[in-house]
């Protein structure tokens, strides 16, 4: 059997639908973000990156770089294996203490990515708690969906950010079964923010555990960067807060925080923790430095908020439609996969602007978009240049403007 022919047939279908993913070859340069070197067939040139999840530019912060370099010199490059076999490194424990403090919890547990922390924690909770029912927001990330699926627990999907629908579904369940309400704070594609207080109140009313994914909020919201739950004074009422080190903190890794018993439970039963090589100590040291810095400094968050507001204001001036939300994410809707890909190519080739098109299955068909994430390191001139490019391409490609 010609397996390559089978693979290529499906790849061609993706291309015909406009949903095939092309990756630009970029080289990040410390001290130059949001600029990056784009390696292409015709040579190397600088482009401006507009879709990075290194939201605050902490991946190039001098303190963070220094901490990683010091730790590499001190500990070497790798962890040596899983924490169960090779031992828990001192830097892991220091980082877990920093994370527990960030969210006001008793304990924290590190994972190799935010995807793995969601997958491992939800699959373990759902499989180990007898007769557990997980109530999942319809907009939850693929990592949460996979974790719930792998747990084989009963799953109930409630309408996105719809507290009334959540309550109806909680009320229909037996009182004596363990229930977990799983949701996110900031949803990364639309940039909308969950009504966390109302969700927590309903969950408490029905004795349900709350599982909050704050990956697109940690570092960015709250006086110390503890996320939307900290900003709204709700962290102490949430059972488990999950986050990432790979976005606003500029490194890599994921984590959960909660009670000591909860974290020990996941540590003891989660295959995604037990059988995975631990994060390098140098990564843990760099992440701890980034978290500690953002606990004390609001400068990066304030500057980012200013640049987000400026981008939205200039888009409005040009009549370019963007989804309104209260977060740092600015989605510009195109609603056509081929045009979205074409616009992204034009921006890269003609304007040296890099933004990755967001198509199905990341977002539903008909909601294709360009997703912009202004950082504190994007200048006013960068933003004005981006909007000028978009306005020019809007006319060139005959895309509808926003209605005033």
Short mmCIF file of C-alpha atoms in Angstrom, two decimals:
data_model
loop_
_atom_site.label_atom_id
_atom_site.label_comp_id
_atom_site.label_asym_id
_atom_site.label_seq_id
_atom_site.Cartn_x
_atom_site.Cartn_y
_atom_site.Cartn_z
CA UNK A 1 0.00 0.00 0.00
CA UNK A 2 1.27 3.46 -0.91
CA UNK A 3 0.92 5.29 2.40
CA UNK A 4 2.55 8.47 1.09
CA UNK A 5 -0.18 8.69 -1.55
CA UNK A 6 -2.81 8.48 1.20
CA UNK A 7 -1.03 11.18 3.18
CA UNK A 8 -0.64 13.47 0.17
CA UNK A 9 -4.29 13.13 -0.87
CA UNK A 10 -5.43 14.52 2.47
CA UNK A 11 -2.79 17.22 2.41
CA UNK A 12 -3.99 18.33 -1.02
CA UNK A 13 -7.53 18.57 0.31
CA UNK A 14 -6.27 20.84 3.09
CA UNK A 15 -4.55 23.05 0.52
CA UNK A 16 -7.65 23.21 -1.70
CA UNK A 17 -9.74 24.32 1.30
CA UNK A 18 -7.22 27.00 2.21
CA UNK A 19 -6.49 25.35 5.57
CA UNK A 20 -2.98 24.02 4.96
CA UNK A 21 -0.49 25.53 7.39
CA UNK A 22 2.65 27.09 5.95
CA UNK A 23 5.39 27.98 8.43
CA UNK A 24 7.68 30.94 7.97
CA UNK A 25 11.27 30.30 9.03
CA UNK A 26 12.02 32.91 11.68
CA UNK A 27 15.04 33.57 13.87
CA UNK A 28 14.37 35.49 17.06
CA UNK A 29 17.10 37.95 18.05
CA UNK A 30 17.48 39.00 21.68
CA UNK A 31 17.19 42.75 22.01
CA UNK A 32 15.36 43.21 18.69
CA UNK A 33 11.85 41.87 19.44
CA UNK A 34 9.35 42.30 17.78
CA UNK A 35 11.78 42.14 14.85
CA UNK A 36 12.95 38.72 13.68
CA UNK A 37 15.06 37.43 10.81
CA UNK A 38 13.01 35.70 8.11
CA UNK A 39 15.00 33.06 6.21
CA UNK A 40 13.57 32.52 2.72
CA UNK A 41 14.77 31.28 -0.68
CA UNK A 42 15.76 34.80 -1.72
CA UNK A 43 17.80 35.51 1.40
CA UNK A 44 17.33 36.82 4.95
CA UNK A 45 15.47 39.97 5.94
CA UNK A 46 13.97 41.52 9.06
CA UNK A 47 10.22 41.27 9.60
CA UNK A 48 7.99 42.54 12.40
CA UNK A 49 6.24 39.77 14.34
CA UNK A 50 2.62 40.53 15.19
CA UNK A 51 1.32 37.20 16.46
CA UNK A 52 3.74 36.17 19.20
CA UNK A 53 2.42 34.81 22.49
CA UNK A 54 5.53 36.19 24.19
CA UNK A 55 3.06 38.90 25.11
CA UNK A 56 5.36 41.12 27.18
CA UNK A 57 8.69 40.37 25.49
CA UNK A 58 9.96 38.64 28.63
CA UNK A 59 11.68 36.01 26.48
CA UNK A 60 14.42 38.56 25.86
CA UNK A 61 14.40 40.40 29.20
CA UNK A 62 17.99 40.80 30.44
CA UNK A 63 17.15 39.43 33.90
CA UNK A 64 15.54 36.30 32.42
CA UNK A 65 18.42 35.67 30.02
CA UNK A 66 20.96 36.16 32.81
CA UNK A 67 19.10 33.73 35.09
CA UNK A 68 19.02 31.03 32.41
CA UNK A 69 22.70 31.47 31.53
CA UNK A 70 23.70 31.33 35.20
CA UNK A 71 21.67 28.18 35.76
CA UNK A 72 23.10 26.44 32.67
CA UNK A 73 26.60 27.14 33.94
CA UNK A 74 25.62 25.91 37.40
CA UNK A 75 23.50 22.84 36.57
CA UNK A 76 24.12 21.93 32.91
CA UNK A 77 21.60 21.82 30.09
CA UNK A 78 19.11 19.08 30.99
CA UNK A 79 17.20 17.69 33.95
CA UNK A 80 18.61 14.18 33.49
CA UNK A 81 15.25 12.46 33.17
CA UNK A 82 11.91 12.32 34.94
CA UNK A 83 11.57 13.73 38.43
CA UNK A 84 10.64 10.25 39.65
CA UNK A 85 13.90 8.69 38.42
CA UNK A 86 16.49 11.45 38.32
CA UNK A 87 15.29 13.42 41.32
CA UNK A 88 13.54 16.72 41.72
CA UNK A 89 15.93 19.57 41.10
CA UNK A 90 16.16 22.41 43.60
CA UNK A 91 15.21 24.90 40.86
CA UNK A 92 11.96 23.00 40.22
CA UNK A 93 10.94 23.36 43.86
CA UNK A 94 11.84 27.04 43.96
CA UNK A 95 9.71 27.65 40.87
CA UNK A 96 6.76 25.66 42.28
CA UNK A 97 6.91 27.78 45.44
CA UNK A 98 6.94 30.95 43.32
CA UNK A 99 3.89 29.73 41.38
CA UNK A 100 1.96 28.71 44.50
CA UNK A 101 2.58 32.19 45.91
CA UNK A 102 1.51 33.81 42.62
CA UNK A 103 -1.94 32.27 42.88
CA UNK A 104 -2.24 32.19 46.66
CA UNK A 105 -2.32 28.38 46.76
CA UNK A 106 -0.66 25.81 49.01
CA UNK A 107 1.21 24.06 46.22
CA UNK A 108 2.06 23.92 42.53
CA UNK A 109 3.21 21.22 40.12
CA UNK A 110 5.32 21.73 36.99
CA UNK A 111 4.78 20.15 33.57
CA UNK A 112 6.64 20.40 30.28
CA UNK A 113 3.95 22.55 28.62
CA UNK A 114 0.54 24.09 29.21
CA UNK A 115 -0.93 21.49 26.87
CA UNK A 116 0.49 18.67 28.99
CA UNK A 117 -0.60 20.23 32.28
CA UNK A 118 -4.21 20.48 31.08
CA UNK A 119 -4.19 17.03 29.49
CA UNK A 120 -2.58 15.35 32.50
CA UNK A 121 -4.56 17.09 35.23
CA UNK A 122 -8.01 16.71 33.65
CA UNK A 123 -7.44 13.14 32.52
CA UNK A 124 -6.25 12.18 36.01
CA UNK A 125 -9.06 13.91 37.87
CA UNK A 126 -11.73 12.54 35.56
CA UNK A 127 -10.43 8.98 35.65
CA UNK A 128 -9.55 8.73 39.36
CA UNK A 129 -12.66 10.36 40.85
CA UNK A 130 -15.37 7.72 40.72
CA UNK A 131 -18.46 8.70 38.68
CA UNK A 132 -16.95 12.11 37.98
CA UNK A 133 -18.74 14.45 35.57
CA UNK A 134 -16.74 17.20 33.85
CA UNK A 135 -18.70 20.23 32.66
CA UNK A 136 -16.63 21.83 29.88
CA UNK A 137 -17.14 25.26 28.33
CA UNK A 138 -17.84 24.89 24.60
CA UNK A 139 -14.89 27.16 23.80
CA UNK A 140 -12.26 25.26 25.75
CA UNK A 141 -8.81 24.62 24.31
CA UNK A 142 -7.90 21.37 22.57
CA UNK A 143 -5.66 20.37 25.50
CA UNK A 144 -8.62 20.47 27.88
CA UNK A 145 -10.83 18.60 25.42
CA UNK A 146 -8.19 15.88 25.00
CA UNK A 147 -7.69 15.56 28.74
CA UNK A 148 -11.41 15.14 29.32
CA UNK A 149 -11.71 12.63 26.47
CA UNK A 150 -8.78 10.61 27.75
CA UNK A 151 -10.26 10.49 31.27
CA UNK A 152 -13.34 8.64 29.96
CA UNK A 153 -15.38 10.56 32.53
CA UNK A 154 -18.92 11.66 31.67
CA UNK A 155 -18.71 14.99 29.86
CA UNK A 156 -21.29 17.75 29.68
CA UNK A 157 -20.63 20.70 27.36
CA UNK A 158 -22.18 24.02 28.36
CA UNK A 159 -22.64 27.00 26.05
CA UNK A 160 -19.66 29.29 25.89
CA UNK A 161 -19.59 31.69 28.86
CA UNK A 162 -23.31 30.99 29.46
CA UNK A 163 -23.78 30.77 33.23
CA UNK A 164 -27.50 30.01 32.98
CA UNK A 165 -26.80 27.01 30.76
CA UNK A 166 -24.10 25.86 33.17
CA UNK A 167 -26.52 26.05 36.09
CA UNK A 168 -29.20 24.13 34.21
CA UNK A 169 -26.73 21.35 33.52
CA UNK A 170 -25.35 21.27 37.05
CA UNK A 171 -28.87 21.13 38.48
CA UNK A 172 -29.67 18.10 36.34
CA UNK A 173 -26.83 16.05 37.85
CA UNK A 174 -27.05 13.96 41.06
CA UNK A 175 -25.83 15.88 44.10
CA UNK A 176 -23.54 13.09 45.26
CA UNK A 177 -21.32 12.72 42.15
CA UNK A 178 -18.02 14.63 41.86
CA UNK A 179 -18.41 17.51 39.42
CA UNK A 180 -15.69 19.61 37.79
CA UNK A 181 -16.45 22.88 35.98
CA UNK A 182 -13.62 23.43 33.48
CA UNK A 183 -13.21 26.80 31.73
CA UNK A 184 -10.69 29.45 30.69
CA UNK A 185 -10.27 33.06 31.74
CA UNK A 186 -9.12 34.61 28.43
CA UNK A 187 -10.09 32.69 25.30
CA UNK A 188 -7.23 33.06 22.88
CA UNK A 189 -9.00 33.24 19.53
CA UNK A 190 -11.84 35.70 20.27
CA UNK A 191 -10.06 37.35 23.20
CA UNK A 192 -13.21 37.29 25.33
CA UNK A 193 -13.04 36.92 29.11
CA UNK A 194 -15.18 34.52 31.14
CA UNK A 195 -17.65 35.73 33.79
CA UNK A 196 -15.52 34.04 36.43
CA UNK A 197 -17.38 35.30 39.52
CA UNK A 198 -20.74 34.06 38.26
CA UNK A 199 -19.27 30.70 37.20
CA UNK A 200 -17.65 30.22 40.62
CA UNK A 201 -20.88 31.10 42.44
CA UNK A 202 -22.87 28.55 40.46
CA UNK A 203 -20.20 25.89 40.93
CA UNK A 204 -20.13 26.51 44.69
CA UNK A 205 -23.92 26.29 44.83
CA UNK A 206 -23.81 22.76 43.42
CA UNK A 207 -20.66 21.61 45.21
CA UNK A 208 -18.55 21.46 42.05
CA UNK A 209 -14.81 21.81 41.78
CA UNK A 210 -13.62 24.71 39.59
CA UNK A 211 -10.79 24.20 37.08
CA UNK A 212 -9.55 27.46 35.54
CA UNK A 213 -7.12 27.70 32.62
CA UNK A 214 -5.31 31.06 32.89
CA UNK A 215 -2.66 30.46 30.21
CA UNK A 216 -3.48 33.61 28.23
CA UNK A 217 -3.81 35.73 31.37
CA UNK A 218 -0.95 34.91 33.76
CA UNK A 219 1.61 37.69 33.84
CA UNK A 220 -0.84 40.03 32.11
CA UNK A 221 -3.69 40.63 34.55
CA UNK A 222 -3.84 41.35 38.25
CA UNK A 223 -1.50 43.52 40.35
CA UNK A 224 1.13 40.75 40.44
CA UNK A 225 0.29 38.99 37.17
CA UNK A 226 -1.77 36.25 38.80
CA UNK A 227 -4.34 36.39 36.00
CA UNK A 228 -7.96 37.45 35.75
CA UNK A 229 -8.79 35.46 38.90
CA UNK A 230 -6.34 37.64 40.85
CA UNK A 231 -7.55 40.83 39.16
CA UNK A 232 -11.12 40.06 40.26
CA UNK A 233 -10.21 38.81 43.73
CA UNK A 234 -11.43 35.27 43.07
CA UNK A 235 -8.29 33.10 43.11
CA UNK A 236 -8.95 31.80 46.62
CA UNK A 237 -12.37 30.47 45.54
CA UNK A 238 -11.06 28.47 42.57
CA UNK A 239 -9.99 24.88 43.26
CA UNK A 240 -7.32 24.54 40.58
CA UNK A 241 -5.62 27.27 38.55
CA UNK A 242 -3.60 26.11 35.55
CA UNK A 243 -1.14 28.23 33.63
CA UNK A 244 1.83 28.38 31.30
CA UNK A 245 5.38 29.65 31.40
CA UNK A 246 5.57 29.86 27.61
CA UNK A 247 3.51 32.97 26.92
CA UNK A 248 3.72 36.14 29.04
CA UNK A 249 6.61 34.69 31.06
CA UNK A 250 8.62 34.10 27.90
CA UNK A 251 10.05 30.64 28.65
CA UNK A 252 8.43 27.19 28.33
CA UNK A 253 6.43 24.84 30.54
CA UNK A 254 3.05 24.49 32.21
CA UNK A 255 1.79 24.10 35.75
CA UNK A 256 -1.16 23.62 38.06
CA UNK A 257 -1.73 25.19 41.47
CA UNK A 258 -4.10 24.22 44.25
CA UNK A 259 -4.18 22.55 47.65
CA UNK A 260 -1.25 20.40 48.74
CA UNK A 261 -3.48 17.32 48.54
CA UNK A 262 -4.65 18.15 45.01
CA UNK A 263 -1.14 18.70 43.65
CA UNK A 264 0.16 15.56 45.37
CA UNK A 265 -2.76 13.61 43.90
CA UNK A 266 -1.90 14.74 40.34
CA UNK A 267 1.83 14.17 40.97
CA UNK A 268 1.15 10.62 42.14
CA UNK A 269 -1.27 9.51 39.42
CA UNK A 270 -0.74 11.61 36.27
CA UNK A 271 1.14 9.68 33.58
CA UNK A 272 1.89 13.00 31.86
CA UNK A 273 3.96 13.94 34.90
CA UNK A 274 5.37 10.57 35.96
CA UNK A 275 6.76 9.45 32.60
CA UNK A 276 7.96 12.76 31.12
CA UNK A 277 11.47 14.20 31.32
CA UNK A 278 11.42 17.22 33.61
CA UNK A 279 12.02 20.79 32.50
CA UNK A 280 15.71 21.72 32.45
CA UNK A 281 16.67 23.49 35.70
CA UNK A 282 17.83 26.50 33.67
CA UNK A 283 14.32 26.89 32.25
CA UNK A 284 12.89 26.76 35.76
CA UNK A 285 15.35 29.39 36.97
CA UNK A 286 14.53 31.71 34.07
CA UNK A 287 10.78 31.27 34.59
CA UNK A 288 11.06 32.00 38.31
CA UNK A 289 12.97 35.20 37.54
CA UNK A 290 10.33 36.27 35.01
CA UNK A 291 7.47 35.61 37.43
CA UNK A 292 9.22 37.41 40.29
CA UNK A 293 9.91 40.42 38.07
CA UNK A 294 6.29 40.72 36.90
CA UNK A 295 5.04 40.40 40.47
CA UNK A 296 6.82 43.69 41.18
CA UNK A 297 6.72 45.53 37.85
CA UNK A 298 3.56 46.84 36.19
CA UNK A 299 5.44 48.81 33.53
CA UNK A 300 5.22 46.04 30.91
CA UNK A 301 1.49 45.49 31.46
CA UNK A 302 0.70 49.22 31.34
CA UNK A 303 2.67 49.72 28.14
CA UNK A 304 0.99 46.72 26.52
CA UNK A 305 -2.48 48.03 27.39
CA UNK A 306 -1.57 51.36 25.80
CA UNK A 307 -0.41 49.71 22.55
CA UNK A 308 -3.51 47.50 22.36
CA UNK A 309 -5.73 50.56 22.71
CA UNK A 310 -3.77 52.42 20.04
CA UNK A 311 -4.08 49.57 17.55
CA UNK A 312 -7.83 49.33 18.10
CA UNK A 313 -8.24 53.09 17.71
CA UNK A 314 -6.36 53.17 14.41
CA UNK A 315 -8.24 50.13 13.08
CA UNK A 316 -11.51 51.91 13.89
CA UNK A 317 -10.30 55.02 12.08
CA UNK A 318 -9.72 52.97 8.92
CA UNK A 319 -12.97 51.01 9.25
CA UNK A 320 -11.17 47.67 9.58
CA UNK A 321 -13.43 45.28 11.54
CA UNK A 322 -11.97 43.73 14.66
CA UNK A 323 -13.64 41.73 17.41
CA UNK A 324 -14.29 43.81 20.50
CA UNK A 325 -13.20 42.30 23.80
CA UNK A 326 -11.64 43.33 27.10
CA UNK A 327 -8.37 41.49 26.57
CA UNK A 328 -5.02 42.09 24.88
CA UNK A 329 -5.92 40.00 21.79
CA UNK A 330 -7.06 41.83 18.64
CA UNK A 331 -8.72 39.47 16.11
CA UNK A 332 -9.36 40.97 12.66
CA UNK A 333 -12.04 38.92 10.94
CA UNK A 334 -11.67 37.95 7.27
CA UNK A 335 -14.23 35.09 7.22
CA UNK A 336 -12.65 33.32 4.26
CA UNK A 337 -9.71 30.89 4.50
CA UNK A 338 -8.24 31.66 1.08
CA UNK A 339 -8.40 35.44 1.59
CA UNK A 340 -6.96 35.09 5.08
CA UNK A 341 -3.99 33.16 3.72
CA UNK A 342 -3.63 35.65 0.86
CA UNK A 343 -3.64 38.65 3.20
CA UNK A 344 -1.05 37.05 5.45
CA UNK A 345 1.16 36.36 2.42
CA UNK A 346 0.80 39.93 1.14
CA UNK A 347 1.66 41.35 4.55
CA UNK A 348 4.78 39.20 4.73
CA UNK A 349 5.97 39.57 1.16
CA UNK A 350 5.12 43.21 0.50
CA UNK A 351 5.22 44.80 3.95
CA UNK A 352 7.60 42.58 6.01
CA UNK A 353 4.81 42.02 8.55
CA UNK A 354 4.45 38.50 9.95
CA UNK A 355 1.05 37.33 11.19
CA UNK A 356 -0.08 33.73 10.95
CA UNK A 357 -3.56 33.17 9.44
CA UNK A 358 -6.00 31.50 11.83
CA UNK A 359 -8.19 29.01 9.96
CA UNK A 360 -10.23 25.88 10.68
CA UNK A 361 -9.94 23.78 12.85
CA UNK A 362 -8.43 26.35 15.23
CA UNK A 363 -11.55 28.47 14.69
CA UNK A 364 -14.93 27.51 13.17
CA UNK A 365 -15.31 27.75 9.40
CA UNK A 366 -16.51 31.19 8.38
CA UNK A 367 -14.67 32.93 11.23
CA UNK A 368 -11.16 32.90 9.73
CA UNK A 369 -9.04 35.76 10.98
CA UNK A 370 -5.72 37.46 11.54
CA UNK A 371 -4.91 37.57 15.25
CA UNK A 372 -2.74 40.49 16.41
CA UNK A 373 -1.05 40.63 19.80
CA UNK A 374 0.53 44.05 20.41
CA UNK A 375 3.35 43.97 22.94
CA UNK A 376 4.97 46.72 25.00
CA UNK A 377 7.90 46.54 22.56
CA UNK A 378 5.83 47.38 19.45
CA UNK A 379 6.37 51.09 18.83
CA UNK A 380 3.71 53.59 17.78
CA UNK A 381 5.41 53.62 14.37
CA UNK A 382 5.09 49.81 14.16
CA UNK A 383 1.37 50.08 14.82
CA UNK A 384 0.81 52.90 12.35
CA UNK A 385 2.72 50.96 9.67
CA UNK A 386 0.63 47.82 10.32
CA UNK A 387 -2.65 49.70 10.00
CA UNK A 388 -1.46 51.45 6.84
CA UNK A 389 -0.62 48.05 5.35
CA UNK A 390 -3.99 46.60 6.33
CA UNK A 391 -5.88 49.59 4.92
CA UNK A 392 -4.04 49.26 1.62
CA UNK A 393 -4.70 45.53 1.36
CA UNK A 394 -8.33 45.96 2.37
CA UNK A 395 -8.90 48.05 -0.74
CA UNK A 396 -6.71 45.84 -2.93
CA UNK A 397 -8.54 42.64 -1.90
CA UNK A 398 -12.02 44.20 -1.79
CA UNK A 399 -12.78 43.18 1.79
CA UNK A 400 -15.79 44.74 3.51
CA UNK A 401 -15.13 47.58 5.97
CA UNK A 402 -16.75 47.89 9.37
CA UNK A 403 -20.08 49.65 9.51
CA UNK A 404 -19.80 52.93 11.41
#
